[in-house]
Tab-separated table of C-alpha atoms in Angstrom:
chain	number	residue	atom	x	y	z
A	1	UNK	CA	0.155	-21.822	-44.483
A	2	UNK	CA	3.751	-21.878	-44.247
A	3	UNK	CA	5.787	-24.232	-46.680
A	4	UNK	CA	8.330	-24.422	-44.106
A	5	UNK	CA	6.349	-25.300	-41.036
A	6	UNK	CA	9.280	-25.387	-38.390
A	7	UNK	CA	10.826	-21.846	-39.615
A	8	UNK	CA	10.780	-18.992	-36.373
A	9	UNK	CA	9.098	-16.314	-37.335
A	10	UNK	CA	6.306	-17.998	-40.053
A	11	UNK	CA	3.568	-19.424	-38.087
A	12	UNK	CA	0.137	-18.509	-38.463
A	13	UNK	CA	-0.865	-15.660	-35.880
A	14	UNK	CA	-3.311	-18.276	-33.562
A	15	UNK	CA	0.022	-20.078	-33.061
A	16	UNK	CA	1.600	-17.488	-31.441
A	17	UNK	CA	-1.152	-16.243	-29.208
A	18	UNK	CA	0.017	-18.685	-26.287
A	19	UNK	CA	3.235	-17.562	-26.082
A	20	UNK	CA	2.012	-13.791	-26.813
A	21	UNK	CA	-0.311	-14.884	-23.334
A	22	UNK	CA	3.054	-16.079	-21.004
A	23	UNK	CA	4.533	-12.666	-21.795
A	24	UNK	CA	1.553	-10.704	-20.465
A	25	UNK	CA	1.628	-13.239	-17.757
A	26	UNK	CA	5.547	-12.744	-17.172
A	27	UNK	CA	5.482	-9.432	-17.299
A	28	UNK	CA	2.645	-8.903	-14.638
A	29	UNK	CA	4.524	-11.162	-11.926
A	30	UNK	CA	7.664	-8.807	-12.719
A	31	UNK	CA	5.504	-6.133	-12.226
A	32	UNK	CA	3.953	-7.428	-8.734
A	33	UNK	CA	7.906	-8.699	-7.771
A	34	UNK	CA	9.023	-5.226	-8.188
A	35	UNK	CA	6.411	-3.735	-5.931
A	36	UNK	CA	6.698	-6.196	-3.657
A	37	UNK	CA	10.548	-5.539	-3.460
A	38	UNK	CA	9.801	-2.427	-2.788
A	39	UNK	CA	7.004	-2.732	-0.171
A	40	UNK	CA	9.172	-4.678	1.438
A	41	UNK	CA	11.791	-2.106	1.869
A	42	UNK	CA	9.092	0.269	2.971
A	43	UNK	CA	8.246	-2.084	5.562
A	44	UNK	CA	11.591	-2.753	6.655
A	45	UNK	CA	12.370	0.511	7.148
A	46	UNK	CA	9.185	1.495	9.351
A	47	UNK	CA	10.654	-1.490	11.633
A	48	UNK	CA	13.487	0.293	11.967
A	49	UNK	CA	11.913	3.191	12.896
A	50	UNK	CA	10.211	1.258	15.531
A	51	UNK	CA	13.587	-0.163	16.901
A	52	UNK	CA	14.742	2.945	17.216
A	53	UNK	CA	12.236	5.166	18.657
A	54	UNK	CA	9.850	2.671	20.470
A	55	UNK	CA	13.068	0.562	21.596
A	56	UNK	CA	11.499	-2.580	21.177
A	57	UNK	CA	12.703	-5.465	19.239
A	58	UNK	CA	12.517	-6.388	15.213
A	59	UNK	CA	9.764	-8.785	15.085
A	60	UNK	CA	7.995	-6.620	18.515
A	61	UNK	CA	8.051	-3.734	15.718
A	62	UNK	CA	6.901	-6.191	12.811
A	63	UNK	CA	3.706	-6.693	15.186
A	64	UNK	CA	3.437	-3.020	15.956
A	65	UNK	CA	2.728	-2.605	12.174
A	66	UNK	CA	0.749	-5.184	11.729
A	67	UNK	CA	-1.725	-4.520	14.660
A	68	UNK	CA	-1.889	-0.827	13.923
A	69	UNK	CA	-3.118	-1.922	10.150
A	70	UNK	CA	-5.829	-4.018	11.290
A	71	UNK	CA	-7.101	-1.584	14.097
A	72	UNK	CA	-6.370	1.378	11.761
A	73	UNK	CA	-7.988	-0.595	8.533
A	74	UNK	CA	-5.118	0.329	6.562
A	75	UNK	CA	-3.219	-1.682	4.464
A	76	UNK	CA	0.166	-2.730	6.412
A	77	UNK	CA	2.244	-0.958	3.864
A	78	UNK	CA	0.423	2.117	3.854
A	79	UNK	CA	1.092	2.437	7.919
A	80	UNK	CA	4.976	1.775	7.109
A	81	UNK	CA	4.900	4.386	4.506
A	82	UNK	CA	3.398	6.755	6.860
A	83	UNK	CA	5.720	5.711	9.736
A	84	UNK	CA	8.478	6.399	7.371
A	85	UNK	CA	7.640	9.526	5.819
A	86	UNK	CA	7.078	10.677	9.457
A	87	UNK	CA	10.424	9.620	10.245
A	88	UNK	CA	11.637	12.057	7.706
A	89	UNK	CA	10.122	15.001	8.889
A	90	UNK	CA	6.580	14.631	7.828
A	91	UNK	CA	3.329	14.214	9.898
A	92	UNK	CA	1.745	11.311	11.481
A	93	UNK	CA	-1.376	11.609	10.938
A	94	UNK	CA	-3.412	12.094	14.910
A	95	UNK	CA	-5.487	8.428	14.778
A	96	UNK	CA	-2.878	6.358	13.124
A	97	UNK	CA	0.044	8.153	16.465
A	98	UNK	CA	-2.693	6.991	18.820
A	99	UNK	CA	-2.756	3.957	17.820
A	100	UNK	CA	1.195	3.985	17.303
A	101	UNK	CA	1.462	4.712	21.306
A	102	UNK	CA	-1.277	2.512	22.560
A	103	UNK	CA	0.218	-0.673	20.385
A	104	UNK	CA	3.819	0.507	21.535
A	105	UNK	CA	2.673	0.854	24.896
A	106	UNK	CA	2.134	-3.382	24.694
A	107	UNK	CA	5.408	-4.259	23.878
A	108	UNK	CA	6.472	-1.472	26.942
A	109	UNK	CA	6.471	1.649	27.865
A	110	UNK	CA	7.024	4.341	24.630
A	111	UNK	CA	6.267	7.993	24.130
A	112	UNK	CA	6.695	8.720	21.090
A	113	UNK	CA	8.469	12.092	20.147
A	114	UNK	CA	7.206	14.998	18.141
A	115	UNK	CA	9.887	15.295	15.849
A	116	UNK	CA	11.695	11.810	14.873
A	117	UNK	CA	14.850	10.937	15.723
């Protein structure tokens, strides 16, 4: 034991363990705000992708995504990610465009071009 109980840096190692524990903790929600941030962005972009090519309206192309992730089964940001990486010259992959079109086709009439804007 310490002679100088209130010194930084001499406690006994059990003593430390809780505030060893809120680091972990801290540095997992970091972790889970940075992908969220960037999920997010994903996300954001795919909208804009909708705006764009499906013409229909921010939130209209917020509930494209969404309903095209629970008919699809795949995780929301998964579908942006596709939508985006489509948008850059990459594939959309045949049942997740179907489903694109039909959802689109709800919010009015879209067709959606082979090659992205």
């Amino acid at each position: 034991m310490d002679a100088h109980p209130g010194r930084p840096g001499k406690q006994e190692p059990d003593a430390a363990a809780p505030g060893t524990e809120r680091i972990v903790e801290l540095e997992e929600e970091v972790s889970q705000l940075k992908e969220a941030v960037t999920s997010h962005a994903v996300v954001d972009q795919a909208i804009g992708m909708l705006v764009a090519v499906g013409h229909v309206t921010p939130a209209q192309g917020w509930e494209v995504l969404r309903e095209v992730s629970q008919h699809a089964n795949i995780k929301l940001r998964h579908v942006a990610e596709l939508i985006v990486i489509w948008g850059c010259g990459g594939e959309l992959p045949a049942d997740v465009r179907e489903l694109l079109e039909a959802t689109l086709d709800r919010y009015g009439p879209a067709q959606l071009p082979e090659d992205p804007p």
